[in-house]
PDB file of C-alpha atoms in Angstrom:
ATOM      1  CA  MET A   1      90.986 100.627  82.281  1.00 52.00           C
ATOM      2  CA  ARG A   2      92.743  99.834  85.466  1.00 62.00           C
ATOM      3  CA  ALA A   3      96.503 100.200  85.701  1.00 68.00           C
ATOM      4  CA  HIS A   4      96.512  96.810  87.675  1.00 76.00           C
ATOM      5  CA  PRO A   5      93.886  94.589  86.543  1.00 85.00           C
ATOM      6  CA  ILE A   6      93.466  91.695  88.770  1.00 96.00           C
ATOM      7  CA  ASP A   7      91.761  87.951  87.864  1.00 97.00           C
ATOM      8  CA  ARG A   8      88.551  87.606  89.330  1.00 97.00           C
ATOM      9  CA  PRO A   9      88.420  84.643  91.491  1.00 97.00           C
ATOM     10  CA  ALA A  10      85.879  81.961  90.304  1.00 97.00           C
ATOM     11  CA  ASP A  11      84.613  81.788  93.998  1.00 97.00           C
ATOM     12  CA  LEU A  12      84.309  85.383  94.567  1.00 97.00           C
ATOM     13  CA  ASP A  13      80.243  85.156  94.473  1.00 97.00           C
ATOM     14  CA  VAL A  14      80.305  81.970  96.654  1.00 97.00           C
ATOM     15  CA  VAL A  15      82.666  83.787  98.985  1.00 97.00           C
ATOM     16  CA  ARG A  16      81.146  87.113  99.385  1.00 98.00           C
ATOM     17  CA  ASP A  17      77.463  84.919 100.005  1.00 97.00           C
ATOM     18  CA  SER A  18      79.141  83.031 102.761  1.00 97.00           C
ATOM     19  CA  TYR A  19      80.421  86.173 104.506  1.00 97.00           C
ATOM     20  CA  ASP A  20      77.038  87.836 104.413  1.00 97.00           C
ATOM     21  CA  GLN A  21      75.733  84.850 105.960  1.00 96.00           C
ATOM     22  CA  VAL A  22      78.182  84.730 108.836  1.00 96.00           C
ATOM     23  CA  ALA A  23      78.324  88.446 109.252  1.00 97.00           C
ATOM     24  CA  ASP A  24      75.725  88.968 111.994  1.00 96.00           C
ATOM     25  CA  ASN A  25      76.924  86.322 113.789  1.00 94.00           C
ATOM     26  CA  TYR A  26      80.554  87.455 113.625  1.00 93.00           C
ATOM     27  CA  ALA A  27      79.837  90.968 114.761  1.00 95.00           C
ATOM     28  CA  HIS A  28      77.757  89.462 117.983  1.00 93.00           C
ATOM     29  CA  MET A  29      80.811  87.516 118.516  1.00 92.00           C
ATOM     30  CA  VAL A  30      83.229  90.578 118.307  1.00 91.00           C
ATOM     31  CA  VAL A  31      81.210  92.732 120.845  1.00 91.00           C
ATOM     32  CA  THR A  32      80.314  89.749 123.110  1.00 92.00           C
ATOM     33  CA  THR A  33      83.587  87.827 123.188  1.00 88.00           C
ATOM     34  CA  ARG A  34      85.965  90.582 122.130  1.00 86.00           C
ATOM     35  CA  MET A  35      87.137  88.261 119.274  1.00 83.00           C
ATOM     36  CA  GLY A  36      89.305  90.197 116.871  1.00 81.00           C
ATOM     37  CA  ASP A  37      89.938  92.954 119.460  1.00 88.00           C
ATOM     38  CA  ILE A  38      93.537  93.613 119.090  1.00 92.00           C
ATOM     39  CA  ARG A  39      93.325  95.289 122.906  1.00 91.00           C
ATOM     40  CA  ARG A  40      93.133  91.841 124.402  1.00 89.00           C
ATOM     41  CA  HIS A  41      96.043  90.264 122.374  1.00 91.00           C
ATOM     42  CA  PRO A  42      99.084  92.593 123.088  1.00 93.00           C
ATOM     43  CA  TRP A  43     101.097  91.565 120.296  1.00 95.00           C
ATOM     44  CA  LEU A  44      98.524  92.253 117.612  1.00 95.00           C
ATOM     45  CA  LYS A  45      98.040  95.881 119.234  1.00 97.00           C
ATOM     46  CA  ALA A  46     101.569  96.361 119.127  1.00 97.00           C
ATOM     47  CA  SER A  47     101.991  95.497 115.611  1.00 98.00           C
ATOM     48  CA  ILE A  48      98.782  97.848 114.747  1.00 98.00           C
ATOM     49  CA  ASP A  49     100.367 100.555 117.098  1.00 98.00           C
ATOM     50  CA  ALA A  50     103.813 100.443 115.284  1.00 98.00           C
ATOM     51  CA  PHE A  51     101.892 100.409 112.041  1.00 98.00           C
ATOM     52  CA  ALA A  52      99.823 103.374 112.909  1.00 98.00           C
ATOM     53  CA  ASP A  53     103.069 105.056 114.522  1.00 98.00           C
ATOM     54  CA  THR A  54     104.922 104.727 111.311  1.00 98.00           C
ATOM     55  CA  VAL A  55     102.108 105.865 108.519  1.00 98.00           C
ATOM     56  CA  GLY A  56     100.556 108.841 110.489  1.00 95.00           C
ATOM     57  CA  GLY A  57     100.891 111.903 108.870  1.00 94.00           C
ATOM     58  CA  LEU A  58     101.668 110.120 105.282  1.00 97.00           C
ATOM     59  CA  GLY A  59      98.040 110.211 103.953  1.00 97.00           C
ATOM     60  CA  PRO A  60      95.085 108.117 103.812  1.00 98.00           C
ATOM     61  CA  VAL A  61      95.052 104.642 105.113  1.00 98.00           C
ATOM     62  CA  LEU A  62      92.805 101.655 103.435  1.00 98.00           C
ATOM     63  CA  ASP A  63      91.595  98.618 105.401  1.00 98.00           C
ATOM     64  CA  VAL A  64      90.684  95.981 103.025  1.00 98.00           C
ATOM     65  CA  GLY A  65      88.812  93.267 104.293  1.00 98.00           C
ATOM     66  CA  CYS A  66      87.684  95.256 107.216  1.00 98.00           C
ATOM     67  CA  GLY A  67      84.845  92.901 108.210  1.00 97.00           C
ATOM     68  CA  PRO A  68      82.787  94.711 110.851  1.00 97.00           C
ATOM     69  CA  GLY A  69      85.365  97.296 111.257  1.00 97.00           C
ATOM     70  CA  THR A  70      87.217  96.546 114.510  1.00 96.00           C
ATOM     71  CA  VAL A  71      90.553  97.833 113.611  1.00 97.00           C
ATOM     72  CA  THR A  72      89.476 100.236 111.365  1.00 98.00           C
ATOM     73  CA  GLY A  73      87.657 102.082 114.334  1.00 97.00           C
ATOM     74  CA  TYR A  74      90.813 101.583 116.347  1.00 97.00           C
ATOM     75  CA  LEU A  75      92.985 103.199 113.907  1.00 98.00           C
ATOM     76  CA  ALA A  76      90.624 106.189 113.707  1.00 98.00           C
ATOM     77  CA  GLU A  77      90.887 106.465 117.265  1.00 97.00           C
ATOM     78  CA  ARG A  78      94.383 106.796 116.911  1.00 96.00           C
ATOM     79  CA  GLY A  79      93.638 109.849 114.498  1.00 97.00           C
ATOM     80  CA  LEU A  80      94.548 108.276 111.259  1.00 98.00           C
ATOM     81  CA  ASP A  81      92.594 109.040 108.293  1.00 98.00           C
ATOM     82  CA  VAL A  82      91.122 105.558 107.598  1.00 98.00           C
ATOM     83  CA  SER A  83      88.591 103.795 105.854  1.00 98.00           C
ATOM     84  CA  GLY A  84      87.397 100.259 105.375  1.00 98.00           C
ATOM     85  CA  VAL A  85      86.571  98.068 102.475  1.00 98.00           C
ATOM     86  CA  ASP A  86      84.953  94.814 102.343  1.00 98.00           C
ATOM     87  CA  LEU A  87      83.338  92.408  99.854  1.00 98.00           C
ATOM     88  CA  SER A  88      80.450  91.653 102.064  1.00 98.00           C
ATOM     89  CA  PRO A  89      77.425  94.113 101.917  1.00 98.00           C
ATOM     90  CA  ARG A  90      76.225  92.834 105.513  1.00 98.00           C
ATOM     91  CA  MET A  91      79.788  92.945 106.944  1.00 98.00           C
ATOM     92  CA  ILE A  92      79.812  96.625 106.125  1.00 98.00           C
ATOM     93  CA  GLU A  93      76.117  97.381 107.357  1.00 98.00           C
ATOM     94  CA  ASN A  94      77.679  95.965 110.540  1.00 98.00           C
ATOM     95  CA  ALA A  95      80.683  98.190 110.560  1.00 98.00           C
ATOM     96  CA  ARG A  96      78.880 101.376 109.837  1.00 98.00           C
ATOM     97  CA  ARG A  97      76.587 100.495 112.562  1.00 97.00           C
ATOM     98  CA  LEU A  98      79.584  99.890 115.156  1.00 97.00           C
ATOM     99  CA  HIS A  99      81.569 102.475 113.738  1.00 97.00           C
ATOM    100  CA  PRO A 100      79.487 105.382 112.930  1.00 97.00           C
ATOM    101  CA  GLN A 101      82.489 107.563 112.892  1.00 97.00           C
ATOM    102  CA  CYS A 102      84.086 105.957 110.361  1.00 98.00           C
ATOM    103  CA  ARG A 103      83.969 105.779 106.185  1.00 98.00           C
ATOM    104  CA  PHE A 104      83.141 102.085 104.811  1.00 98.00           C
ATOM    105  CA  SER A 105      82.388 100.934 101.125  1.00 98.00           C
ATOM    106  CA  VAL A 106      81.439  97.564  99.545  1.00 98.00           C
ATOM    107  CA  ALA A 107      84.629  96.028  97.233  1.00 97.00           C
ATOM    108  CA  SER A 108      86.695  93.091  97.113  1.00 97.00           C
ATOM    109  CA  ALA A 109      90.430  93.715  97.328  1.00 98.00           C
ATOM    110  CA  THR A 110      90.314  92.126  93.511  1.00 98.00           C
ATOM    111  CA  GLU A 111      87.732  95.083  92.496  1.00 96.00           C
ATOM    112  CA  LEU A 112      89.664  97.952  93.993  1.00 97.00           C
ATOM    113  CA  ASP A 113      90.470 101.083  91.597  1.00 95.00           C
ATOM    114  CA  LEU A 114      93.342 102.670  93.549  1.00 97.00           C
ATOM    115  CA  ALA A 115      95.577 105.724  92.161  1.00 97.00           C
ATOM    116  CA  GLU A 116      99.021 105.511  91.900  1.00 97.00           C
ATOM    117  CA  ALA A 117     100.822 106.870  95.112  1.00 98.00           C
ATOM    118  CA  SER A 118      97.425 107.662  96.692  1.00 98.00           C
ATOM    119  CA  LEU A 119      97.824 105.868 100.159  1.00 98.00           C
ATOM    120  CA  GLY A 120     100.085 106.350 103.476  1.00 98.00           C
ATOM    121  CA  GLY A 121      98.992 102.956 104.649  1.00 98.00           C
ATOM    122  CA  LEU A 122      97.490  99.787 103.524  1.00 98.00           C
ATOM    123  CA  LEU A 123      95.987  96.785 106.110  1.00 98.00           C
ATOM    124  CA  GLY A 124      95.225  93.264 104.858  1.00 98.00           C
ATOM    125  CA  TRP A 125      94.588  91.951 108.243  1.00 98.00           C
ATOM    126  CA  TRP A 126      93.578  88.610 108.068  1.00 96.00           C
ATOM    127  CA  SER A 127      91.501  89.233 105.048  1.00 97.00           C
ATOM    128  CA  LEU A 128      93.344  88.042 102.140  1.00 97.00           C
ATOM    129  CA  PHE A 129      93.791  84.236 102.975  1.00 97.00           C
ATOM    130  CA  ASN A 130      90.853  83.719 100.690  1.00 97.00           C
ATOM    131  CA  LEU A 131      92.584  84.882  97.648  1.00 98.00           C
ATOM    132  CA  PRO A 132      93.455  82.086  95.193  1.00 98.00           C
ATOM    133  CA  ARG A 133      97.400  81.661  95.187  1.00 97.00           C
ATOM    134  CA  HIS A 134      97.741  82.989  91.646  1.00 97.00           C
ATOM    135  CA  VAL A 135      95.680  86.094  92.484  1.00 98.00           C
ATOM    136  CA  LEU A 136      97.412  87.139  95.666  1.00 98.00           C
ATOM    137  CA  PRO A 137     100.441  88.435  93.930  1.00 98.00           C
ATOM    138  CA  GLN A 138      98.410  90.700  91.525  1.00 98.00           C
ATOM    139  CA  VAL A 139      96.604  92.391  94.425  1.00 98.00           C
ATOM    140  CA  LEU A 140     100.164  92.755  96.303  1.00 98.00           C
ATOM    141  CA  ALA A 141     101.307  94.599  93.022  1.00 98.00           C
ATOM    142  CA  LEU A 142      98.239  96.895  93.292  1.00 98.00           C
ATOM    143  CA  PHE A 143      99.037  97.828  96.853  1.00 98.00           C
ATOM    144  CA  ALA A 144     102.558  98.432  96.258  1.00 98.00           C
ATOM    145  CA  TYR A 145     101.406 100.641  93.495  1.00 98.00           C
ATOM    146  CA  ALA A 146      98.880 102.624  95.436  1.00 98.00           C
ATOM    147  CA  LEU A 147     101.267 103.408  98.374  1.00 98.00           C
ATOM    148  CA  LYS A 148     103.107 106.591  98.364  1.00 98.00           C
ATOM    149  CA  PRO A 149     106.862 106.087  98.673  1.00 98.00           C
ATOM    150  CA  GLY A 150     107.708 105.510 102.254  1.00 98.00           C
ATOM    151  CA  GLY A 151     103.902 104.260 102.822  1.00 98.00           C
ATOM    152  CA  HIS A 152     103.532 100.746 104.366  1.00 98.00           C
ATOM    153  CA  LEU A 153     101.444  97.196 104.169  1.00 99.00           C
ATOM    154  CA  ILE A 154     100.705  95.280 107.091  1.00 98.00           C
ATOM    155  CA  ALA A 155      99.499  92.038 106.290  1.00 98.00           C
ATOM    156  CA  GLY A 156      98.344  89.400 108.461  1.00 98.00           C
ATOM    157  CA  THR A 157      97.573  85.744 107.639  1.00 97.00           C
ATOM    158  CA  HIS A 158      97.337  81.794 108.592  1.00 97.00           C
ATOM    159  CA  VAL A 159     100.390  79.882 108.616  1.00 97.00           C
ATOM    160  CA  GLY A 160     100.799  76.620 106.740  1.00 96.00           C
ATOM    161  CA  ASP A 161     101.237  74.664 103.539  1.00 94.00           C
ATOM    162  CA  GLU A 162      97.577  73.451 102.906  1.00 95.00           C
ATOM    163  CA  ASP A 163      94.503  74.913 101.132  1.00 97.00           C
ATOM    164  CA  VAL A 164      91.748  74.370 103.920  1.00 96.00           C
ATOM    165  CA  THR A 165      88.012  74.016 102.846  1.00 95.00           C
ATOM    166  CA  ARG A 166      85.617  75.668 105.109  1.00 92.00           C
ATOM    167  CA  THR A 167      82.228  74.588 105.456  1.00 93.00           C
ATOM    168  CA  GLU A 168      80.781  76.007 108.583  1.00 90.00           C
ATOM    169  CA  ALA A 169      81.919  79.031 110.696  1.00 88.00           C
ATOM    170  CA  TYR A 170      81.140  81.430 113.605  1.00 87.00           C
ATOM    171  CA  GLY A 171      78.714  79.245 115.532  1.00 84.00           C
ATOM    172  CA  GLY A 172      77.980  76.609 112.837  1.00 88.00           C
ATOM    173  CA  VAL A 173      76.864  79.152 110.246  1.00 90.00           C
ATOM    174  CA  PRO A 174      77.241  76.813 106.914  1.00 94.00           C
ATOM    175  CA  VAL A 175      80.077  78.886 104.613  1.00 94.00           C
ATOM    176  CA  ARG A 176      81.845  77.876 101.333  1.00 95.00           C
ATOM    177  CA  TRP A 177      85.538  79.089 100.945  1.00 96.00           C
ATOM    178  CA  THR A 178      89.015  78.126 100.986  1.00 97.00           C
ATOM    179  CA  THR A 179      91.487  79.304 103.238  1.00 97.00           C
ATOM    180  CA  HIS A 180      94.825  79.832 101.698  1.00 98.00           C
ATOM    181  CA  LYS A 181      97.808  79.375 104.244  1.00 98.00           C
ATOM    182  CA  TRP A 182     101.000  80.765 103.504  1.00 97.00           C
ATOM    183  CA  ARG A 183     104.474  79.938 105.018  1.00 97.00           C
ATOM    184  CA  PRO A 184     106.035  83.465 106.079  1.00 97.00           C
ATOM    185  CA  GLU A 185     109.091  82.921 103.985  1.00 97.00           C
ATOM    186  CA  GLN A 186     106.863  82.602 100.867  1.00 97.00           C
ATOM    187  CA  LEU A 187     104.701  85.397 101.735  1.00 98.00           C
ATOM    188  CA  VAL A 188     107.729  87.824 102.098  1.00 98.00           C
ATOM    189  CA  GLU A 189     108.713  86.397  98.997  1.00 98.00           C
ATOM    190  CA  LEU A 190     105.479  87.614  97.171  1.00 98.00           C
ATOM    191  CA  ILE A 191     105.519  91.146  99.015  1.00 98.00           C
ATOM    192  CA  GLU A 192     109.265  91.729  97.934  1.00 98.00           C
ATOM    193  CA  GLN A 193     108.433  90.602  94.507  1.00 98.00           C
ATOM    194  CA  ALA A 194     105.462  93.195  94.351  1.00 98.00           C
ATOM    195  CA  GLY A 195     108.047  95.673  94.890  1.00 98.00           C
ATOM    196  CA  LEU A 196     107.832  96.228  98.870  1.00 98.00           C
ATOM    197  CA  GLN A 197     110.646  95.828 101.288  1.00 98.00           C
ATOM    198  CA  PRO A 198     109.964  93.986 104.305  1.00 98.00           C
ATOM    199  CA  VAL A 199     110.649  95.782 107.765  1.00 98.00           C
ATOM    200  CA  ALA A 200     109.577  93.624 110.375  1.00 97.00           C
ATOM    201  CA  ASP A 201     107.435  90.144 110.927  1.00 96.00           C
ATOM    202  CA  LEU A 202     106.054  88.647 113.613  1.00 97.00           C
ATOM    203  CA  ARG A 203     105.288  85.131 114.184  1.00 97.00           C
ATOM    204  CA  LEU A 204     102.144  83.961 116.200  1.00 95.00           C
ATOM    205  CA  PRO A 205     101.356  80.269 117.745  1.00 93.00           C
ATOM    206  CA  ALA A 206      98.086  79.020 117.731  1.00 91.00           C
ATOM    207  CA  ASP A 207      95.370  80.518 120.438  1.00 82.00           C
ATOM    208  CA  GLU A 208      91.616  79.962 121.031  1.00 77.00           C
ATOM    209  CA  TRP A 209      90.461  81.412 118.120  1.00 75.00           C
ATOM    210  CA  SER A 210      92.965  80.344 115.340  1.00 83.00           C
ATOM    211  CA  GLY A 211      95.791  78.417 114.176  1.00 90.00           C
ATOM    212  CA  PRO A 212      99.547  79.754 113.752  1.00 96.00           C
ATOM    213  CA  GLY A 213      99.709  83.267 111.960  1.00 97.00           C
ATOM    214  CA  VAL A 214     102.076  85.712 110.804  1.00 98.00           C
ATOM    215  CA  ILE A 215     102.095  89.578 110.796  1.00 98.00           C
ATOM    216  CA  ILE A 216     104.694  91.085 108.290  1.00 98.00           C
ATOM    217  CA  MET A 217     105.110  94.875 107.470  1.00 98.00           C
ATOM    218  CA  ALA A 218     106.527  96.365 104.428  1.00 98.00           C
ATOM    219  CA  LYS A 219     106.964  99.623 103.044  1.00 98.00           C
ATOM    220  CA  ARG A 220     107.280 101.100  99.628  1.00 98.00           C
ATOM    221  CA  PRO A 221     110.950 102.212  98.869  1.00 97.00           C
ATOM    222  CA  SER A 222     111.298 106.399  99.126  1.00 89.00           C
TER     223      SER A 222
END
């Protein structure tokens, strides 16, 4: 039995199927438009660079909800011992194709079996917003459990109060998922309740790809 059991989202299979459907279009857009490439956004790159500088040498790093592996590959180039997981098998196929030097596996954030104090860093980089509101705290508690003392989490997500139902994405592909938006102060509170100490946050305005967002970095106390 896992040390931190997590409720299985009722829509997990539907969300997985939806990301399988958009995976090829999404990966194509990443390659052709550099969507999701932190190198084209100085503040996103600065955040990931700060994370990499902080966790370098602390141990393995896990990119949860890695999609086609864009950030995973960047962190590997930075010299981190990083691997990626995603609930979508098709996303992982694309990640392995685009970043063959990295390790990837198929798993939802709710299905991870992580050992205590086994990771130097964890990412939830715009990958946790599909988790139902009662499930996200459970996942954050697992992250806190899995981080070594001094290890860091970096999380980015959509800002707002509402739950938005998405019916098409990335080139008009039909999908079915819900985007659960969070106010920054709400997310900070959840991270603190999980046992992590926030150390920095960055508020981002809407841009051509997305609405407003927030990035929060937090550490497991030593």
